[in-house]
CSV table of C-alpha atoms and ligand atoms in Angstrom, one decimal:
chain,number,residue,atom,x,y,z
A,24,UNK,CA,0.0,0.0,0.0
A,25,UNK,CA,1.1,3.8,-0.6
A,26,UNK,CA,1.8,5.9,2.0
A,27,UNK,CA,0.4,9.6,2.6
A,28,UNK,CA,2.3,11.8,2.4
A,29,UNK,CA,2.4,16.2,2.1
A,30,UNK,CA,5.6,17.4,1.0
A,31,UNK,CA,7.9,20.9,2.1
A,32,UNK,CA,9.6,22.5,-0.3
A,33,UNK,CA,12.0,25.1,-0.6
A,34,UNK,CA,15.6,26.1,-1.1
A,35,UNK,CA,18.2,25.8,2.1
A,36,UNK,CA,17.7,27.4,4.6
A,37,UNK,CA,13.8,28.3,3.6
A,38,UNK,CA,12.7,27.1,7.2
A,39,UNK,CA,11.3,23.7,5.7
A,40,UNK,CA,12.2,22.2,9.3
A,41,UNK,CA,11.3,24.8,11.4
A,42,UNK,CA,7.6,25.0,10.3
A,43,UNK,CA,7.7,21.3,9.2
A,44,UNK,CA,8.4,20.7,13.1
A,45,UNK,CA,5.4,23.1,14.3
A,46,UNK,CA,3.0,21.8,11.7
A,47,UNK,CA,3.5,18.4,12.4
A,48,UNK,CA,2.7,19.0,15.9
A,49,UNK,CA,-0.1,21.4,15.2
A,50,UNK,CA,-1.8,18.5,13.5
A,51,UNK,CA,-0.7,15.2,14.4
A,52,UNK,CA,1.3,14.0,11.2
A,53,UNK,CA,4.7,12.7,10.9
A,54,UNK,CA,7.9,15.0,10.2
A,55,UNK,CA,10.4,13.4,8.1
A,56,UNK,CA,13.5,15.2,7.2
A,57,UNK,CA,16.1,13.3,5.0
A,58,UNK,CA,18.5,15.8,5.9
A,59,UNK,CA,18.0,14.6,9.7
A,60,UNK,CA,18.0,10.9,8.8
A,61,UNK,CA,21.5,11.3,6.9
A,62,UNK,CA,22.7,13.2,9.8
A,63,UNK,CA,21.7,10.7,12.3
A,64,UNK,CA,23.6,7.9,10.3
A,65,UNK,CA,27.1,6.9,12.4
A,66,UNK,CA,30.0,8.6,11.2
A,67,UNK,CA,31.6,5.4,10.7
A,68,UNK,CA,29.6,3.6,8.5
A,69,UNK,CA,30.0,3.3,4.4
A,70,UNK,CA,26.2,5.8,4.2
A,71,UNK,CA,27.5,7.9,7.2
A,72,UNK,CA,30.9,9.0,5.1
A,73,UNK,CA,29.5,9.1,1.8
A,74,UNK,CA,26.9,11.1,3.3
A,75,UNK,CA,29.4,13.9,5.2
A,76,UNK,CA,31.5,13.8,1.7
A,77,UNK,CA,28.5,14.8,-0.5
A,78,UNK,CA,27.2,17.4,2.4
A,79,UNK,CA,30.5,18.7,3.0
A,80,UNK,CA,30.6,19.9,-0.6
A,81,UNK,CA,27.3,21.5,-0.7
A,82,UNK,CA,26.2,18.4,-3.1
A,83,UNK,CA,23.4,16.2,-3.3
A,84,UNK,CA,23.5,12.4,-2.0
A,85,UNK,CA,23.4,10.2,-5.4
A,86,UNK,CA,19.6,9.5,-6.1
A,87,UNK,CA,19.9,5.7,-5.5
A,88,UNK,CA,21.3,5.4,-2.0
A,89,UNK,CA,19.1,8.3,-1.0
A,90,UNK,CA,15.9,6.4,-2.0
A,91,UNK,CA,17.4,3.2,-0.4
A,92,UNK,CA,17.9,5.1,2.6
A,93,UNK,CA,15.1,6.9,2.5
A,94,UNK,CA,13.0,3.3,2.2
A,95,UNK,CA,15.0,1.8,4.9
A,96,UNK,CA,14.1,4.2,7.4
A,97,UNK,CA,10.2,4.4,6.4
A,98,UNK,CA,10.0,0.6,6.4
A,99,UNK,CA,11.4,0.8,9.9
A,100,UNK,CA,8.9,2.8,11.2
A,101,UNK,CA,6.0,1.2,9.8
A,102,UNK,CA,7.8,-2.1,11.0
A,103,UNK,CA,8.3,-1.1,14.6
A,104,UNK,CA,4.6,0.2,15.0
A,105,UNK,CA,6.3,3.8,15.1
A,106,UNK,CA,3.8,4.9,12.0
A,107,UNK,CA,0.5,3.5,11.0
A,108,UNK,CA,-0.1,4.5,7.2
A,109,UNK,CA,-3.5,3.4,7.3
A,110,UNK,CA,-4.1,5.9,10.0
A,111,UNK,CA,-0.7,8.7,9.5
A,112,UNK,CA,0.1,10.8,6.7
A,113,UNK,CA,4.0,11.7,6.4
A,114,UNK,CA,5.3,15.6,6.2
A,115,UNK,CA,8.4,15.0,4.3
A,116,UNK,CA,10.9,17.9,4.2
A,117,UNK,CA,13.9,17.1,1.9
A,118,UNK,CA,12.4,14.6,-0.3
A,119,UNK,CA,12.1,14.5,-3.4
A,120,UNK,CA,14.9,16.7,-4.1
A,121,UNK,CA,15.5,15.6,-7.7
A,122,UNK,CA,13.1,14.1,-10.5
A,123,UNK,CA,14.8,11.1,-10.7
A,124,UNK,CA,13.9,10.7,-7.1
A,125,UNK,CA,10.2,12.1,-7.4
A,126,UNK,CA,9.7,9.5,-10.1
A,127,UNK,CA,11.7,6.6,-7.8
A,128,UNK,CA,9.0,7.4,-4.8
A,129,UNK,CA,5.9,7.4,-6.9
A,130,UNK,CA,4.7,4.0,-6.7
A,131,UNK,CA,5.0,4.3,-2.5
A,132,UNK,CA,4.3,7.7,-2.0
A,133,UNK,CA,1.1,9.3,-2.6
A,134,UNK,CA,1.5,13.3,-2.0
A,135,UNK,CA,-1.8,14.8,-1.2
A,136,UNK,CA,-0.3,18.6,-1.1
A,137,UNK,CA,2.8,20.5,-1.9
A,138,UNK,CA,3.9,23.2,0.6
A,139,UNK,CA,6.6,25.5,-1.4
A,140,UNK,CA,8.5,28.0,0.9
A,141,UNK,CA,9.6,31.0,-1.1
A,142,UNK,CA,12.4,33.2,-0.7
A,143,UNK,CA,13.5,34.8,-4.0
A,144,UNK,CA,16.7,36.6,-1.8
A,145,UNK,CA,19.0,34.7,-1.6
A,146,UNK,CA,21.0,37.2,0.9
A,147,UNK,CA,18.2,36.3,3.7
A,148,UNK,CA,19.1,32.9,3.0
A,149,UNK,CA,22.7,32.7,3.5
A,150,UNK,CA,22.4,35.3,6.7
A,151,UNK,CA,19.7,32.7,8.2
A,152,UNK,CA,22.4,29.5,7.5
A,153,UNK,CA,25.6,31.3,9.3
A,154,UNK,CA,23.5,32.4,12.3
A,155,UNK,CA,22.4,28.8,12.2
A,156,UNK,CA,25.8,27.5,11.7
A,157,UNK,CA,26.6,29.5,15.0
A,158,UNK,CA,23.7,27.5,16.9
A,159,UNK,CA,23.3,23.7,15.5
A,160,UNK,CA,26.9,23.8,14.4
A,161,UNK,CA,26.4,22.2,10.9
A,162,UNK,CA,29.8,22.2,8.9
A,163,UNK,CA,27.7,22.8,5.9
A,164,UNK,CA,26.4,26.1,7.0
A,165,UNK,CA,29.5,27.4,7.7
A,166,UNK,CA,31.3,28.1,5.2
A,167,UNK,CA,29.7,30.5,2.3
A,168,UNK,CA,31.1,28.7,-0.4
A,169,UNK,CA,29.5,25.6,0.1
A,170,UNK,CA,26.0,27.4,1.2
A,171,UNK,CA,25.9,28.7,-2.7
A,172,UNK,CA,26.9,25.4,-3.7
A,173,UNK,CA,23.7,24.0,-1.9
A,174,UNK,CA,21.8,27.1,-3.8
A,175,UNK,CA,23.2,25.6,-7.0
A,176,UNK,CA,22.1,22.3,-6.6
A,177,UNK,CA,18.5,23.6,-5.4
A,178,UNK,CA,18.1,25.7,-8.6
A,179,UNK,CA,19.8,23.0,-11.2
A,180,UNK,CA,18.6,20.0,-9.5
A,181,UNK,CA,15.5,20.4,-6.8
A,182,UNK,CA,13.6,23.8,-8.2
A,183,UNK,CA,12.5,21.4,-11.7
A,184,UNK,CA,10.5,18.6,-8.8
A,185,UNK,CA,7.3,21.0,-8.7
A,186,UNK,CA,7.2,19.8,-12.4
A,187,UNK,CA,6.2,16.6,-11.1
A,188,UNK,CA,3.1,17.9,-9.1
A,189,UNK,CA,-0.2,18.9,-10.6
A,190,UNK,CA,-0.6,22.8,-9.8
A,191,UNK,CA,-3.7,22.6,-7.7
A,192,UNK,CA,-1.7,20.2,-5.2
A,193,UNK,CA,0.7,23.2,-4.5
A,194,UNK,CA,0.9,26.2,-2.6
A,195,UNK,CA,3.8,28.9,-2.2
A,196,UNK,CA,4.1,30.3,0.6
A,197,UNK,CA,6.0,33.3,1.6
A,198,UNK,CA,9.3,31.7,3.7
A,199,UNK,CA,11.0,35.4,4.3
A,200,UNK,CA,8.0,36.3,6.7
A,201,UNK,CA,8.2,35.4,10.5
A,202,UNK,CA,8.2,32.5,11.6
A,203,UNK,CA,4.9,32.7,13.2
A,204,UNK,CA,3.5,34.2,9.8
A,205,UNK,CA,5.0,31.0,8.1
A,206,UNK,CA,3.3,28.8,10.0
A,207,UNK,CA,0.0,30.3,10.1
A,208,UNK,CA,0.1,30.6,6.0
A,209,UNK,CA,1.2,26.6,6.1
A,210,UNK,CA,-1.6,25.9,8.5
A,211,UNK,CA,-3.9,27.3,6.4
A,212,UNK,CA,-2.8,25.7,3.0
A,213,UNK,CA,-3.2,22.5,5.2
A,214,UNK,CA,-6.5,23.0,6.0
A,215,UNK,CA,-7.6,23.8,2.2
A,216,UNK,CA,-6.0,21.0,1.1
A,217,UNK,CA,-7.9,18.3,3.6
A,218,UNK,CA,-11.2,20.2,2.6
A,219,UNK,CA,-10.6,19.7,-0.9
A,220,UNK,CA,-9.4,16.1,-0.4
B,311,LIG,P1,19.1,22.1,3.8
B,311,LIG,O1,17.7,22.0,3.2
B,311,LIG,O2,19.3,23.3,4.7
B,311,LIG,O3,20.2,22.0,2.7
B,311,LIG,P2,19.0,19.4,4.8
B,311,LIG,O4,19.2,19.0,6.2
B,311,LIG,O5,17.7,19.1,4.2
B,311,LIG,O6,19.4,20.9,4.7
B,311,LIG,O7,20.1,18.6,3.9
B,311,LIG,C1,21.4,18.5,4.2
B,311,LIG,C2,22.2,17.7,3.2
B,311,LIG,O8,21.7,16.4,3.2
B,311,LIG,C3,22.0,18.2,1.7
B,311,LIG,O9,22.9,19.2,1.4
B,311,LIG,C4,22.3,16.9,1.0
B,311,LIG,O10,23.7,16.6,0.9
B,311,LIG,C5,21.7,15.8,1.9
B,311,LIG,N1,20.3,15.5,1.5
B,311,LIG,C6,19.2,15.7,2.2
B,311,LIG,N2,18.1,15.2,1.5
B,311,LIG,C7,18.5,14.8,0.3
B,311,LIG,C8,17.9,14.2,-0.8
B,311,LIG,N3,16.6,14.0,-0.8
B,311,LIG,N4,18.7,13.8,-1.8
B,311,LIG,C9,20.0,14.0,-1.8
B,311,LIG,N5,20.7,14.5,-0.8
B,311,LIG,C10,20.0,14.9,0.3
């Protein structure tokens, strides 16, 4: 069976976790962030370097390992009783980041809604990744070089996905507001989307 699932969207540092975290609070359904899963893998293993080589760089993990990753993860939670998809929907925030890997989930994942944070300046963006750089301690948002590289592979590589997705499954949102704002505009969008379900 497929599961349910609404997708964030957005470039780096567009706050995809940040309201991902409060919506999926706000309304019970489960936050997924490839970006956390790859960071929780151990340092050690064969995924957990290839992982901190590609992220170091700015660069995206290759498709394939990402989906088998990715599927790994999901089929442990449903495994371990941790998510029900007869009953959950996900909230997945970093995936699918290319086509290749919107077309590699489509015959698991069915995505009711697309939530697209905008933010057209890219100055707000790096400013937001160095303060966060100062706080979470990422590598990858510390150094400017490798935050543009991150831009690059969002505009070459991730920006083309929404092709995937009819337009009345997405809505942009305005990512350079407050956080608060953010989340009540994503709120919303949720709430249209289930009503038109
Ligand atoms: P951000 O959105 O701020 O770049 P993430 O935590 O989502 O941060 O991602 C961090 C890194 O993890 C990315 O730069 C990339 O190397 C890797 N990554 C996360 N999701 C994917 C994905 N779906 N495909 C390939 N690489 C990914």
């Amino acid at each position: 069976m497929k599961v349910s699932a609404f997708l964030i969207f957005g470039a780096p540092g567009s706050g995809k976790g940040t309201v991902g975290a409060k919506l999926s609070s706000a309304v019970g359904i489960k936050h997924l962030s490839t970006g956390d899963i790859f960071r929780g893998l151990s340092p050690a293993s064969e995924s957990g370097k290839l992982f901190s080589n590609y992220a170091g760089a700015g660069k995206l993990v290759p498709d394939e390992v990402t989906i088998q990753i990715f599927s790994r993860y999901v089929n442990g939670l449903i495994d371990t009783n941790k998510f029900d998809p007869e009953k959950s929907s996900f909230l997945l925030d970093g995936i699918p980041r290319t086509v290749a890997q919107a077309e590699l989930i489509k015959s698991v994942v069915d995505v009711k809604h697309v939530f697209v944070l905008d933010i057209p300046d890219y100055s707000i963006i790096v400013e937001r990744l160095l303060k966060r750089a100062k706080i979470e301690g990422r590598k990858d948002d510390a150094d400017e070089n490798v935050i543009r590289a991150r831009l690059n592979e969002y505009e070459t590589k991730t920006a083309a996905v929404l092709g995937a997705y009819d337009s009345s499954i997405i809505t942009r949102i305005n990512g350079a507001q407050d956080h608060d704002e953010v989340f009540l505009d994503t709120l919303s969008a949720y709430v249209k989307a289930k009503q038109n379900k």
